[in-house]
Coordinates of C-alpha atoms in Angstrom, one line a residue:
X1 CA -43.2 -31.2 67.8
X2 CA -39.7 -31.0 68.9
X3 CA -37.4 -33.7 66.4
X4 CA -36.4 -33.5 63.1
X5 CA -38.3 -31.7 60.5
X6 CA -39.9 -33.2 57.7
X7 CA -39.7 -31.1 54.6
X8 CA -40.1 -33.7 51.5
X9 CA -39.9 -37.3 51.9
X10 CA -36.6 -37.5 51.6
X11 CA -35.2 -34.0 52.9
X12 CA -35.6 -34.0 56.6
X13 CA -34.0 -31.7 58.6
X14 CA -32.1 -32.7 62.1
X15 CA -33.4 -30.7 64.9
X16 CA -29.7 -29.7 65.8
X17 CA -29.2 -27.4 62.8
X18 CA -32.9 -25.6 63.4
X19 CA -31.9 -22.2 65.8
X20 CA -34.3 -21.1 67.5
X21 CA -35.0 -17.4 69.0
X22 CA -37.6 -15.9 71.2
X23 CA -38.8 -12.5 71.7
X24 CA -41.9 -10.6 72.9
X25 CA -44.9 -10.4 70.1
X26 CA -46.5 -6.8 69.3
X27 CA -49.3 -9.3 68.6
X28 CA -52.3 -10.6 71.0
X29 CA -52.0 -11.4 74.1
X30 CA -53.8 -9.3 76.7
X31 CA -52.3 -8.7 79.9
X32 CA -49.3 -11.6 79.1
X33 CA -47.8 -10.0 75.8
X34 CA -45.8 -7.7 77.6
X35 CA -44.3 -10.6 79.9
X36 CA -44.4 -13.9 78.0
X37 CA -41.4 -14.3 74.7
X38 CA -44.3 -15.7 72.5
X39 CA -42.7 -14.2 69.5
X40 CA -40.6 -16.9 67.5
X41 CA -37.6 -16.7 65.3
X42 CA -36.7 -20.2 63.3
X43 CA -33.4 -20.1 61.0
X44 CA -31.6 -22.3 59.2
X45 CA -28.2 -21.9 57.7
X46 CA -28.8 -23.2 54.1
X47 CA -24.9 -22.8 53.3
X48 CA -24.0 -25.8 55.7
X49 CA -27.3 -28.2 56.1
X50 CA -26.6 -31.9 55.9
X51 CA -29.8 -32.7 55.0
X52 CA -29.8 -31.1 51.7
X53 CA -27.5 -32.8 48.5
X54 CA -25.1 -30.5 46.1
X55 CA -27.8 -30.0 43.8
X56 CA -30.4 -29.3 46.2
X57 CA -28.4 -26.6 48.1
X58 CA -27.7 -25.6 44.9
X59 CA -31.1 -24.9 43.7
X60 CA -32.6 -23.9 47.1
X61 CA -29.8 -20.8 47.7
X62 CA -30.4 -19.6 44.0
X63 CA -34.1 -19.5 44.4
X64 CA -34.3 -18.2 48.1
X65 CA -31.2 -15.7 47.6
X66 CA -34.0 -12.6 48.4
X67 CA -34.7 -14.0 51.7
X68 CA -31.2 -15.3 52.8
X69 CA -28.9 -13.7 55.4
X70 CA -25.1 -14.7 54.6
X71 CA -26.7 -18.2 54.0
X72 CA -29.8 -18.7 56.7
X73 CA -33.2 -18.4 55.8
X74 CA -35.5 -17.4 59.0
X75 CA -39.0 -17.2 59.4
X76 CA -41.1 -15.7 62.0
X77 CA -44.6 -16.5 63.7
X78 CA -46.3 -14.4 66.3
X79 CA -49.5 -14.7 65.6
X80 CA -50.9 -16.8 68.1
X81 CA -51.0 -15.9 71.7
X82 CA -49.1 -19.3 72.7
X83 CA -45.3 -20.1 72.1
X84 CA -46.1 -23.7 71.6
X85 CA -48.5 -22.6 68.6
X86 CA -46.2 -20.2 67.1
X87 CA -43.5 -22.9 66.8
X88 CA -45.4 -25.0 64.9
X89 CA -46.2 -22.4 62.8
X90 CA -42.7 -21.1 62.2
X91 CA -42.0 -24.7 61.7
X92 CA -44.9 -25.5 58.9
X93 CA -43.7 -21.9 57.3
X94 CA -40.1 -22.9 56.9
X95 CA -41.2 -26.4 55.8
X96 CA -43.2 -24.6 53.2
X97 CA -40.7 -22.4 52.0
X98 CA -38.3 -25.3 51.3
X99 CA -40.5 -27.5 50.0
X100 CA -41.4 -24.9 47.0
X101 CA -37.6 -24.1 46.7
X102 CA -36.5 -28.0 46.4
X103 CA -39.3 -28.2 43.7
X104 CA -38.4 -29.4 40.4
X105 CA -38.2 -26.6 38.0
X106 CA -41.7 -26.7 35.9
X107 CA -41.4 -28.0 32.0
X108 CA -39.8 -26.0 29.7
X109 CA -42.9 -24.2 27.6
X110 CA -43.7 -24.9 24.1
X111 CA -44.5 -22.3 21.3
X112 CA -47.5 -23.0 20.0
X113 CA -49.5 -21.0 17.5
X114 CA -53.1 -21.0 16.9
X115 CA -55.1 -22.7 14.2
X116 CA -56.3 -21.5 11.1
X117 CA -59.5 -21.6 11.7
X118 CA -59.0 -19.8 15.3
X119 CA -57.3 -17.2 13.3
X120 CA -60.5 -16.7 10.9
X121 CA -62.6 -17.1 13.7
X122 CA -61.2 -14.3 15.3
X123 CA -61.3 -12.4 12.2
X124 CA -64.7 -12.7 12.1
X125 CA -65.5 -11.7 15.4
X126 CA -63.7 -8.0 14.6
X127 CA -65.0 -7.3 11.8
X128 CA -68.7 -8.5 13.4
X129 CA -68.4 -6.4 16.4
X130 CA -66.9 -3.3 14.1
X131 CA -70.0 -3.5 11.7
X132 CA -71.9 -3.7 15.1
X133 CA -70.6 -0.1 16.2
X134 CA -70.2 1.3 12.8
X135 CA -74.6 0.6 12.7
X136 CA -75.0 2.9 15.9
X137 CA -73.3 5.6 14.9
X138 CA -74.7 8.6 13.6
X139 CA -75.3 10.0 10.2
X140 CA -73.5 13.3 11.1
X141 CA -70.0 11.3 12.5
X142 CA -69.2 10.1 9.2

């Protein structure tokens, strides 16, 4: 687990720049959760990474700038009862996060406009299902 953290094939992030932070969990734990630091805090300071290019850091800070902190994106995990499991979590979670942000921006869409014939079609269908209603009305509604 501990080491560098793989993010896309070619972003991987050096262990050095990943802070980590412990604190008790409000989660499960029995008897241990008030003793045992199982919560865990992961950051990462976006604004000085090596392992990201000018127009990945770029692209990550504009599309994460909700979540960011002067710059660091941090993600929690306290789910599991064990510190070991929740920093893999927190781990997968921030790999996650950056993965989506470094994506490549989906094609541009284009206009289309339907066909004749789905226009007719449609047409058809209206003025089917208003006949339709028009025949269970009553003689009086008219």
């Amino acid at each position: 687990m501990p080491g560098p953290l793989r993010v896309t094939r070619s972003v991987v992030i050096p262990e050095r720049e990943l802070r980590w932070r412990f604190s008790r969990s409000s989660g499960p734990g029995g008897q241990g959760v008030n003793t045992a630091d199982s919560r865990v805090e992961l950051s990462l300071d976006l604004a000085r990474t090596t392992a990201l290019g000018r127009v990945q850091r770029a692209r990550v800070l504009e599309r994460l700038r909700r979540r960011l902190v002067d710059g660091v994106l941090t993600v929690t995990a306290s789910e599991q009862r064990s510190q070991l499991q929740n920093r893999e979590a927190a781990r997968e979670r921030l790999a996650k996060i950056l993965a989506g942000a470094l994506a490549p921006p989906p094609p541009r869409r284009r206009p289309t406009r339907p066909t004749r014939g789905a226009v007719e079609r449609r047409i058809a269908d209206k003025k089917r299902r208003g006949q339709t209603k028009r025949a269970r009305r009553s003689i009086d509604d008219d």
